[in-house]
PDB file of C-alpha atoms in Angstrom:
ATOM      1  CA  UNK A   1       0.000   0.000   0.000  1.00  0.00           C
ATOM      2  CA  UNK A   2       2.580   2.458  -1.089  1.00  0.00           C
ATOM      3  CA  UNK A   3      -0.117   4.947  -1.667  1.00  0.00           C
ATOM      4  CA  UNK A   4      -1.136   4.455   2.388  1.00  0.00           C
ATOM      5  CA  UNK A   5       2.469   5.033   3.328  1.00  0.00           C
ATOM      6  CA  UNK A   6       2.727   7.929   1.831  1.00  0.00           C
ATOM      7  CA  UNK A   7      -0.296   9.418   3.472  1.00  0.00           C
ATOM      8  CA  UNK A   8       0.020   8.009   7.223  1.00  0.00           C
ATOM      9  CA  UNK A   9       3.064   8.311   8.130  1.00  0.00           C
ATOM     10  CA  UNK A  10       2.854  12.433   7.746  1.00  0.00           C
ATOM     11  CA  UNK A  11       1.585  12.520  10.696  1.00  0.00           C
ATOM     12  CA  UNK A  12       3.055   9.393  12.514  1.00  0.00           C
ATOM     13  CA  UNK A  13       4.090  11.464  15.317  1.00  0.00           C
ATOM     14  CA  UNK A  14       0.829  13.266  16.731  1.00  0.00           C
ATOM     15  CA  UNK A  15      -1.148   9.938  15.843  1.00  0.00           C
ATOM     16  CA  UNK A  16       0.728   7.998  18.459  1.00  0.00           C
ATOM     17  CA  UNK A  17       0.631  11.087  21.030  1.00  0.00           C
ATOM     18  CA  UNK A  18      -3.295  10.424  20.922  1.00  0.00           C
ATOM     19  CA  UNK A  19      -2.746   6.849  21.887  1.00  0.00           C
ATOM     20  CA  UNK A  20      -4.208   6.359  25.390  1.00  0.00           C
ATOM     21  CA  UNK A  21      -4.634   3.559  27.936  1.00  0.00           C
ATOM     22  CA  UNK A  22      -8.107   1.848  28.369  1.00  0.00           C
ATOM     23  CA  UNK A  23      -7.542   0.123  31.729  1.00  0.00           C
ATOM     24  CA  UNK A  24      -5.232  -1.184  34.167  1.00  0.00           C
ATOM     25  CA  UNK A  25      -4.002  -4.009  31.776  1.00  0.00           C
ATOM     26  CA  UNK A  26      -1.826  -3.660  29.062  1.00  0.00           C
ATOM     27  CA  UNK A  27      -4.524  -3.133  26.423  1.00  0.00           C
ATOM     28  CA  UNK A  28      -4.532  -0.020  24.625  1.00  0.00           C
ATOM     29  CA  UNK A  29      -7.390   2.035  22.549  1.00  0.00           C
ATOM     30  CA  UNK A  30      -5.559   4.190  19.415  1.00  0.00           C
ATOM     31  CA  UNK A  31      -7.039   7.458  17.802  1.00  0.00           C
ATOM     32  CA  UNK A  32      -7.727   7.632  14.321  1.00  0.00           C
ATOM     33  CA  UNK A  33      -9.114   9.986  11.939  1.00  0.00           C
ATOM     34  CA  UNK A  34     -12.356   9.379   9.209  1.00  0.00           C
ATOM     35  CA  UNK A  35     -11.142  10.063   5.348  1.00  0.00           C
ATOM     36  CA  UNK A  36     -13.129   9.418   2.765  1.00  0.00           C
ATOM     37  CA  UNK A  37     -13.014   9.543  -0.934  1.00  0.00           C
ATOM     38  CA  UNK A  38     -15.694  12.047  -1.958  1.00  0.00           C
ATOM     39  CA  UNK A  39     -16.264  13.632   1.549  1.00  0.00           C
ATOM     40  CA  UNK A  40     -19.611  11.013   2.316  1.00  0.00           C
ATOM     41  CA  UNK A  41     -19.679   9.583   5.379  1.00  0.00           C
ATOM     42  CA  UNK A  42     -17.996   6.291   6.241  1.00  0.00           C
ATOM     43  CA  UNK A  43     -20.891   3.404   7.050  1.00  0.00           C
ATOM     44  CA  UNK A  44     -20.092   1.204  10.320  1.00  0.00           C
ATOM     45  CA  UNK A  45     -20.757  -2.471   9.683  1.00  0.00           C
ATOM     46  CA  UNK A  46     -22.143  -4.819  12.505  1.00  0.00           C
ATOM     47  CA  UNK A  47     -19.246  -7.099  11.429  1.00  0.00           C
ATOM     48  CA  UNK A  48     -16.044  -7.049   9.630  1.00  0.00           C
ATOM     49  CA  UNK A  49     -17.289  -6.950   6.062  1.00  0.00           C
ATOM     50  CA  UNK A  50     -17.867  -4.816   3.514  1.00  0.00           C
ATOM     51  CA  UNK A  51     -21.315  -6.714   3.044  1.00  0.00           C
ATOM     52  CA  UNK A  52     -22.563  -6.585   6.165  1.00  0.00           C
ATOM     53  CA  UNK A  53     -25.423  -4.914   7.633  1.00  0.00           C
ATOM     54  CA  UNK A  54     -25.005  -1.294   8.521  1.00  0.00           C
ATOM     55  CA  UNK A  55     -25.459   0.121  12.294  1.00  0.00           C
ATOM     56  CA  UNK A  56     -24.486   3.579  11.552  1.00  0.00           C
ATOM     57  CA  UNK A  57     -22.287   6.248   9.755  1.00  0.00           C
ATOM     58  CA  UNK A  58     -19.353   8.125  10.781  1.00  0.00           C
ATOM     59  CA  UNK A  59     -18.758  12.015   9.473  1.00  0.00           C
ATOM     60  CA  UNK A  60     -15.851  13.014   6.807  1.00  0.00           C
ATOM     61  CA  UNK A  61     -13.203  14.435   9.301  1.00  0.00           C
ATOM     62  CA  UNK A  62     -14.564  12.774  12.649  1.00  0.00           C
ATOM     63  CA  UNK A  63     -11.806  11.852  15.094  1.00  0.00           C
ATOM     64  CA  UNK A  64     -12.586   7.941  16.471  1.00  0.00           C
ATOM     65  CA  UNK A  65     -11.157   6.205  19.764  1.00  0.00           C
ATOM     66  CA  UNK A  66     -10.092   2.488  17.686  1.00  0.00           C
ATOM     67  CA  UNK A  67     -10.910   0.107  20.768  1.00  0.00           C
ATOM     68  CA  UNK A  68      -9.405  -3.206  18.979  1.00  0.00           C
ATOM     69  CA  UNK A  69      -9.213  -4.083  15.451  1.00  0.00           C
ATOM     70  CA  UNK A  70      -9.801  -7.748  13.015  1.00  0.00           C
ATOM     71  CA  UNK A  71      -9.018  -8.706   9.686  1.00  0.00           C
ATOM     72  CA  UNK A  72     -12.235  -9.275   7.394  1.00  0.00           C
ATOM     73  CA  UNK A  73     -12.961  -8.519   3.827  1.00  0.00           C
ATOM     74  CA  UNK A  74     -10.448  -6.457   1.895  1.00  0.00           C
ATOM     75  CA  UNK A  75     -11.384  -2.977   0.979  1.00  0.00           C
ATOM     76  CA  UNK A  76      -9.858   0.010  -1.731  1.00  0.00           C
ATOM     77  CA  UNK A  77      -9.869   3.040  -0.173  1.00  0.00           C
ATOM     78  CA  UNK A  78      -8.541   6.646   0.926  1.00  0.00           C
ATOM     79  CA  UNK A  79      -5.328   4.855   2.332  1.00  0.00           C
ATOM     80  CA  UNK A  80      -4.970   2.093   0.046  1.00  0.00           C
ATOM     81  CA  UNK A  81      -6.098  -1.344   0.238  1.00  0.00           C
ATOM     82  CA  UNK A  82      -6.232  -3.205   3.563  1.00  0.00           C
ATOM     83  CA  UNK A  83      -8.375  -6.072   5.131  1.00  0.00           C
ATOM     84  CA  UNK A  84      -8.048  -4.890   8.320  1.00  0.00           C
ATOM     85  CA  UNK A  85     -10.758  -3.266  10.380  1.00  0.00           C
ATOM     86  CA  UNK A  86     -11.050  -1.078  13.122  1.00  0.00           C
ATOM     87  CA  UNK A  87     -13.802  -1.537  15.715  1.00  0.00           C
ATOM     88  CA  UNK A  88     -15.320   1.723  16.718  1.00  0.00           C
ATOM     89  CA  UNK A  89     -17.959   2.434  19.329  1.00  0.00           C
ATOM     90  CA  UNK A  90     -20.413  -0.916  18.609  1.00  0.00           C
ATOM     91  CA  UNK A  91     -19.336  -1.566  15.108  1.00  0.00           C
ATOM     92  CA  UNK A  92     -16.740  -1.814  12.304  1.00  0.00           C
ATOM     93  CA  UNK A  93     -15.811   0.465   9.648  1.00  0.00           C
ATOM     94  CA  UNK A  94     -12.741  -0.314   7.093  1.00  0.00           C
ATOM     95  CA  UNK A  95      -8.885   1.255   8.194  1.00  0.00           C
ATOM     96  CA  UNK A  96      -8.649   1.735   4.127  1.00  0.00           C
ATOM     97  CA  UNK A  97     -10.813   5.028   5.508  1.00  0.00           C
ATOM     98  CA  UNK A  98      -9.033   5.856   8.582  1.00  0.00           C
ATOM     99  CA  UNK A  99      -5.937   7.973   9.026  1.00  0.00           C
ATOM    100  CA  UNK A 100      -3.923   6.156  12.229  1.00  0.00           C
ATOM    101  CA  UNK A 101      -0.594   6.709  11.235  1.00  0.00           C
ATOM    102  CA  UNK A 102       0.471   3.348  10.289  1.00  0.00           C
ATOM    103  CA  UNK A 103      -0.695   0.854   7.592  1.00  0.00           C
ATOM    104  CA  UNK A 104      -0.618  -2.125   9.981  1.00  0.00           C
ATOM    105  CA  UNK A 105      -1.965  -2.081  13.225  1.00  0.00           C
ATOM    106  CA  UNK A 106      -1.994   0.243  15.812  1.00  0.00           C
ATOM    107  CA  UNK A 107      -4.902  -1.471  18.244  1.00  0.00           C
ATOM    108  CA  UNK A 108      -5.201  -4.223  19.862  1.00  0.00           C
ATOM    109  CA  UNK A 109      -7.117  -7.425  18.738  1.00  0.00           C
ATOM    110  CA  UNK A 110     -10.432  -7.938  19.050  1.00  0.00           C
ATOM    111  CA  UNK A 111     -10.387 -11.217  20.572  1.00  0.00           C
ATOM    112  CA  UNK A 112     -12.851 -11.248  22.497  1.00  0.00           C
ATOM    113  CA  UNK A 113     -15.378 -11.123  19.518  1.00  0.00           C
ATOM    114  CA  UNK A 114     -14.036 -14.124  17.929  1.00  0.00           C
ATOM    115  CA  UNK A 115     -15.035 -17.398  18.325  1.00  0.00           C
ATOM    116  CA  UNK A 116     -12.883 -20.069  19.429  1.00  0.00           C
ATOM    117  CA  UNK A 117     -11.469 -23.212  17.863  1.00  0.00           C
ATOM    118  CA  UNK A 118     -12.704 -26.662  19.294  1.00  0.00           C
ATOM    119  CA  UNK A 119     -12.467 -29.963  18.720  1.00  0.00           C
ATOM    120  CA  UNK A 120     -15.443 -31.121  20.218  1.00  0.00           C
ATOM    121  CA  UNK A 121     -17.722 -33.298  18.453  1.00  0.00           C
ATOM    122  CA  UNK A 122     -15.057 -34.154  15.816  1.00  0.00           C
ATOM    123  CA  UNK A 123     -13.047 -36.788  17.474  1.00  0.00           C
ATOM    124  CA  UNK A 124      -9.789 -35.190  16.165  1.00  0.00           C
ATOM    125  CA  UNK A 125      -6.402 -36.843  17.616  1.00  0.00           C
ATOM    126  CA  UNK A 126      -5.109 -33.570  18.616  1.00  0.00           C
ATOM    127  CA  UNK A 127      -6.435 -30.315  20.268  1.00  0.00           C
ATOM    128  CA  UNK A 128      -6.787 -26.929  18.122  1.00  0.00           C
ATOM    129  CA  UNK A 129      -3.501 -25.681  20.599  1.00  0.00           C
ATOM    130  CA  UNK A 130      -1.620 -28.899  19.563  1.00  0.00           C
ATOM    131  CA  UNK A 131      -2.667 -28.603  16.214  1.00  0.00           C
ATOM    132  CA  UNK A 132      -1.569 -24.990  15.409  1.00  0.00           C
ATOM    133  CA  UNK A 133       1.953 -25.917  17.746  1.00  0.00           C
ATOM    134  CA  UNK A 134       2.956 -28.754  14.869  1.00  0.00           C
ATOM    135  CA  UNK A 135       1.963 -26.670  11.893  1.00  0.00           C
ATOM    136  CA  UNK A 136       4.808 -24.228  13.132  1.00  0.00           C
ATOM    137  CA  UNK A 137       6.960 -26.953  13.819  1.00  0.00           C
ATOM    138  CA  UNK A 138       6.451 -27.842   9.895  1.00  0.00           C
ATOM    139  CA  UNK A 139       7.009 -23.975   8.262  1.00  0.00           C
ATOM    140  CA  UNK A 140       9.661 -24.151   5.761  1.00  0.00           C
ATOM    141  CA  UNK A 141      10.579 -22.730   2.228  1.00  0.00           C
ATOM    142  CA  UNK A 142      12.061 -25.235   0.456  1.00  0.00           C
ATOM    143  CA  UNK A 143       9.820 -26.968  -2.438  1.00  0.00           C
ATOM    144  CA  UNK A 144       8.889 -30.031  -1.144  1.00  0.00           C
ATOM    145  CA  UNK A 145       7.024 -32.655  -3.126  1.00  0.00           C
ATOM    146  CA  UNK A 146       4.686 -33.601  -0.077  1.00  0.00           C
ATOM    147  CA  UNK A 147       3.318 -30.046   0.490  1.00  0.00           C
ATOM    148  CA  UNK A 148       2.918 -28.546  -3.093  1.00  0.00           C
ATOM    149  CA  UNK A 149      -0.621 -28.681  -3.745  1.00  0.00           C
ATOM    150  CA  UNK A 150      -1.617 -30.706  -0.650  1.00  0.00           C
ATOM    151  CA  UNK A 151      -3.374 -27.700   1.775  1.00  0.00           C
ATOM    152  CA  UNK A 152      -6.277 -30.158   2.810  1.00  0.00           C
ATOM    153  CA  UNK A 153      -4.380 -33.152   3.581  1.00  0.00           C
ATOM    154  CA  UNK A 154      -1.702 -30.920   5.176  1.00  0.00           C
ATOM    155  CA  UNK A 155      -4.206 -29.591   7.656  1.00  0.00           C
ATOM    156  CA  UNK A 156      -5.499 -32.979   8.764  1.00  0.00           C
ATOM    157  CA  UNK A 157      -1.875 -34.215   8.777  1.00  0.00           C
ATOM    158  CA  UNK A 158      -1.960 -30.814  11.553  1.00  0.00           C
ATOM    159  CA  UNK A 159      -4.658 -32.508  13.649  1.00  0.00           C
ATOM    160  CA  UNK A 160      -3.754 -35.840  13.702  1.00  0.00           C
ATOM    161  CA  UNK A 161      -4.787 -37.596  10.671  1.00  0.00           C
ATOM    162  CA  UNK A 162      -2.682 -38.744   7.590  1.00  0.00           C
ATOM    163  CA  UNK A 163      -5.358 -37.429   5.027  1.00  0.00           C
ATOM    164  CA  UNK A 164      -8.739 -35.662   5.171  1.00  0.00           C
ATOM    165  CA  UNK A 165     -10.710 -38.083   3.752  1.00  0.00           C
ATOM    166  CA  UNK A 166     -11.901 -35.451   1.234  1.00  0.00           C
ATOM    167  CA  UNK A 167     -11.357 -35.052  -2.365  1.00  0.00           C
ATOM    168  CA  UNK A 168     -10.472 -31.191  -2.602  1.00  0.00           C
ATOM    169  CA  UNK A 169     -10.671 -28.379   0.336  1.00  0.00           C
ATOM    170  CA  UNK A 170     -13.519 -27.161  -1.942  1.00  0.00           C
ATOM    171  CA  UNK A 171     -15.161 -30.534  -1.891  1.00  0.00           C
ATOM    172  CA  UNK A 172     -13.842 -30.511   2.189  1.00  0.00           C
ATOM    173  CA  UNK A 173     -15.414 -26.978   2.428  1.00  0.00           C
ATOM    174  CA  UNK A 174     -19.002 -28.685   1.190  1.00  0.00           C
ATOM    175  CA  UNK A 175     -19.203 -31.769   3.488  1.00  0.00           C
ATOM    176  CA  UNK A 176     -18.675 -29.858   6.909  1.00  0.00           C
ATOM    177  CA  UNK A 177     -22.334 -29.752   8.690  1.00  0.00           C
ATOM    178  CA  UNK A 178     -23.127 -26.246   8.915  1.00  0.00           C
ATOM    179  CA  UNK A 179     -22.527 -26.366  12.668  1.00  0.00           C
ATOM    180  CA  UNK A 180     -19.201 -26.144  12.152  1.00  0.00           C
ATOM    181  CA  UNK A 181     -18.886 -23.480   9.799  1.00  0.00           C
ATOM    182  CA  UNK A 182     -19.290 -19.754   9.958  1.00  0.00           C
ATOM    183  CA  UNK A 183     -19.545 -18.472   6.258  1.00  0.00           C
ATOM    184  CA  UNK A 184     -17.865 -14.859   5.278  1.00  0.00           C
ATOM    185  CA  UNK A 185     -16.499 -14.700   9.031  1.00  0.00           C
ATOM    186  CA  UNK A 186     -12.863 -13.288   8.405  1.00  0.00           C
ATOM    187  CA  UNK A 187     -12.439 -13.218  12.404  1.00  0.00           C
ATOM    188  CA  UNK A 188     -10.778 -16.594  12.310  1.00  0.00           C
ATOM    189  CA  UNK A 189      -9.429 -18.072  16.066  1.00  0.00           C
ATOM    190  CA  UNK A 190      -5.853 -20.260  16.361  1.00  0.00           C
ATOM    191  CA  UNK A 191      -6.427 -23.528  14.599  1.00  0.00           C
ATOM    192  CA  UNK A 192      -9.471 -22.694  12.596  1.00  0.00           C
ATOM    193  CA  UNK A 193      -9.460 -23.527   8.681  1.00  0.00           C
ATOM    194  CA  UNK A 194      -9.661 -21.144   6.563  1.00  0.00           C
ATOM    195  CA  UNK A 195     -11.747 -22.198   3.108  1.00  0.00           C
ATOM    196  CA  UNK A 196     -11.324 -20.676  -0.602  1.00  0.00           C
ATOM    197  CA  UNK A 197     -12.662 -21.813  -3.703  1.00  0.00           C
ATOM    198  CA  UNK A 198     -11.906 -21.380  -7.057  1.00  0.00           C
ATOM    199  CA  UNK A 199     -12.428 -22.671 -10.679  1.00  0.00           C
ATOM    200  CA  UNK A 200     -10.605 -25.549  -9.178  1.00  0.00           C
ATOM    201  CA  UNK A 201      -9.761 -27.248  -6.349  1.00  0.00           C
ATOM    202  CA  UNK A 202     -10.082 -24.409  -4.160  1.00  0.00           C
ATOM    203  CA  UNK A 203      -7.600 -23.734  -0.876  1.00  0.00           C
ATOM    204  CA  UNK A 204      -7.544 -24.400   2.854  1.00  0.00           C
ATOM    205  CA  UNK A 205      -4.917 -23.080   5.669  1.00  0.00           C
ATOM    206  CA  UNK A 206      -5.158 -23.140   8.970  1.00  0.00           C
ATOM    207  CA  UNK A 207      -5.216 -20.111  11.612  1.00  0.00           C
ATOM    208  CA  UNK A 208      -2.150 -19.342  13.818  1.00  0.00           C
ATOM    209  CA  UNK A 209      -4.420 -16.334  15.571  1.00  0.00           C
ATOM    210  CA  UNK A 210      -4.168 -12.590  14.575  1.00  0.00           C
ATOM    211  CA  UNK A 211      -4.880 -12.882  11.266  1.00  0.00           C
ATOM    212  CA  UNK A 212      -2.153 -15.012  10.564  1.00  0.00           C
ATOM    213  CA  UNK A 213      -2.262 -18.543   8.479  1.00  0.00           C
ATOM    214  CA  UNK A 214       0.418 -20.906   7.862  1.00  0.00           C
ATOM    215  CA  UNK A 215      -0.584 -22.205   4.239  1.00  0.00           C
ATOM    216  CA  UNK A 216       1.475 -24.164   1.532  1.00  0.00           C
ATOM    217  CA  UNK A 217       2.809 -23.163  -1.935  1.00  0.00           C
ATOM    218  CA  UNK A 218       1.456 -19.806  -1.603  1.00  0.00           C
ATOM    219  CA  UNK A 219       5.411 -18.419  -1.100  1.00  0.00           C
ATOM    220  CA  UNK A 220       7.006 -20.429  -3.212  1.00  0.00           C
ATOM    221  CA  UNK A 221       5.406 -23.862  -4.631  1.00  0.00           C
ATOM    222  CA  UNK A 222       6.607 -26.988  -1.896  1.00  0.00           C
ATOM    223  CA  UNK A 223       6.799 -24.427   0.851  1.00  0.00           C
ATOM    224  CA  UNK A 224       4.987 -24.195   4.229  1.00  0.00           C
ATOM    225  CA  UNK A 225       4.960 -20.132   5.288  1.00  0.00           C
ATOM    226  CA  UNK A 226       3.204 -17.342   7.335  1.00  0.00           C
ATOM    227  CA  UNK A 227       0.359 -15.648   5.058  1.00  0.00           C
ATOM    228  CA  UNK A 228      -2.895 -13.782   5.150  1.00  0.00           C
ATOM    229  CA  UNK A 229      -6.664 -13.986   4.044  1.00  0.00           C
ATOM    230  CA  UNK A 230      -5.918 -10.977   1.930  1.00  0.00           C
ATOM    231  CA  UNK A 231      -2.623 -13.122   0.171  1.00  0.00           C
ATOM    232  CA  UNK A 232      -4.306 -15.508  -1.295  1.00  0.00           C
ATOM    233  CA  UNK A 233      -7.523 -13.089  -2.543  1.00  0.00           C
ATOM    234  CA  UNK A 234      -4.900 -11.282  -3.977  1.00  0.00           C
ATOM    235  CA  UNK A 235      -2.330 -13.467  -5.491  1.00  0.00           C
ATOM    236  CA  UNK A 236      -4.294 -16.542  -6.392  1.00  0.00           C
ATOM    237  CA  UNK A 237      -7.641 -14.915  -7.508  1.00  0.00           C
ATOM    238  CA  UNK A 238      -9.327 -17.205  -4.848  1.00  0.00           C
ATOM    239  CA  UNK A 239     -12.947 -16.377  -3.064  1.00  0.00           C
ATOM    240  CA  UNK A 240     -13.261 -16.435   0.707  1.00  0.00           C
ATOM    241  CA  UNK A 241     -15.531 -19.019   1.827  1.00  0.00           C
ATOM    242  CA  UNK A 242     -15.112 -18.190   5.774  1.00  0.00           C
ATOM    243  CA  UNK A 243     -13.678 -20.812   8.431  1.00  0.00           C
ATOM    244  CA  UNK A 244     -14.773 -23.826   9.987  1.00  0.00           C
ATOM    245  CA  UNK A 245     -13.876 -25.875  13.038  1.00  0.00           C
ATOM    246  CA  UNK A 246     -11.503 -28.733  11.977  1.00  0.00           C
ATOM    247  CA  UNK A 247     -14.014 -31.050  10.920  1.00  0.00           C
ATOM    248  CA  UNK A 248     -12.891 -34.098   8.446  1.00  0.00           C
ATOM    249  CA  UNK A 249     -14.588 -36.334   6.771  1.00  0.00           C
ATOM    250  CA  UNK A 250     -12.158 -39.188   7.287  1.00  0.00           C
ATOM    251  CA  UNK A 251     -13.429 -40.385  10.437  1.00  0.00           C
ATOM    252  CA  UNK A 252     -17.222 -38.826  10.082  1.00  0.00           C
TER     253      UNK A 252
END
């Protein structure tokens, strides 16, 4: 977001003077500032999504208090292009809108709105914790035969099983009950599996927490590395599905 850059970091310094504590603990709210292209004000979503339902608007020019902020769907605006969103008052509006000083992020995460990752009711071998603690133990960049194109067997491998017992993460995607999934959610905890599809087989990673994925082939083909929702939108063309808990159809 060179464009972004450009614009944020003139004013870097008096940005993070308006930084302020929000209780005892070492959580912090950050200010930001309401830009937007023609001057109309900026809509607050009731989630992280450019789709989702509105629950207010925010004036051209209004200064916000940024109590924690998510990734969710990616958005073109005054500041560039970003997926991540700021949570303001009881909603969400886009940081692609708001001047904060930074392009990354400058408030804490909103954790505490996300849903966690469980294994219950799908008989996995190993725990969402134990499962996101091997995929680290696997990241790597060298082009390896068993990891270039193998995302859904990769993330059973994760949890405890040698394959997912599905034909394609799209196909994968499909045969979760819909008690497991939450379509469109971008808010996606530690160990949650991240769905894409495509005009082929589609893509699956798995959640490390933040916003952060480990996924294969998407830095180099045979390699295991750190990426992002917004990555693989943008590189590979790819359509969000949402996450689900780490449901497989190999022992279901």
């Amino acid at each position: 977001m060179n464009m972004g850059i450009v614009k944020r970091m003139a004013g870097v310094a008096g940005i993070a003077a308006a930084i302020v504590v929000v209780g005892a603990g070492p959580a912090f709210a950050a200010a930001g500032t309401v830009h937007t292209d023609s001057g109309a004000p900026l809509t607050v979503r009731s989630s992280p999504s450019a789709s989702a339902g509105s629950v207010g608007s925010i004036a051209d020019g209004t200064a916000v208090t940024i109590s924690c902020q998510t990734n969710g769907s990616t958005v073109d605006g005054k500041y560039g292009t970003s997926d991540i969103w700021d949570k303001v008052g009881n909603g969400y509006v886009s940081d692609a809108y708001v001047y904060t000083g930074s392009d990354g992020r400058v408030a804490p995460d909103c954790a505490g709105s996300t849903l966690a990752c469980s294994t219950s009711g799908t008989g996995d071998p190993n725990t969402c914790a134990e499962a996101v603690a091997k995929a680290k133990t696997r990241i790597h960049t060298n082009d390896l035969d068993a990891y270039e194109g193998w995302c859904d067997r990769i993330n059973a491998q994760n949890y405890g099983w040698s394959a997912s017992g599905s034909e394609t993460a799209y196909v994968h995607w499909t045969q979760i009950p819909s008690s497991f999934k939450h379509p469109g959610d971008y808010q996606v905890p530690a160990g949650g599996l991240a769905f894409f599809k495509s005009s082929g087989a589609g893509h699956t990673m798995i959640s490390i927490g933040g916003g952060k994925f480990l996924s294969n082939d998407i830095n180099g083909y045979g390699s295991y590395t750190e990426t992002t929702i917004a990555q693989i939108k943008s590189k590979w063309g790819q359509t969000y599905l949402g996450w689900s808990q780490p449901w497989f159809k190999v022992n279901h």
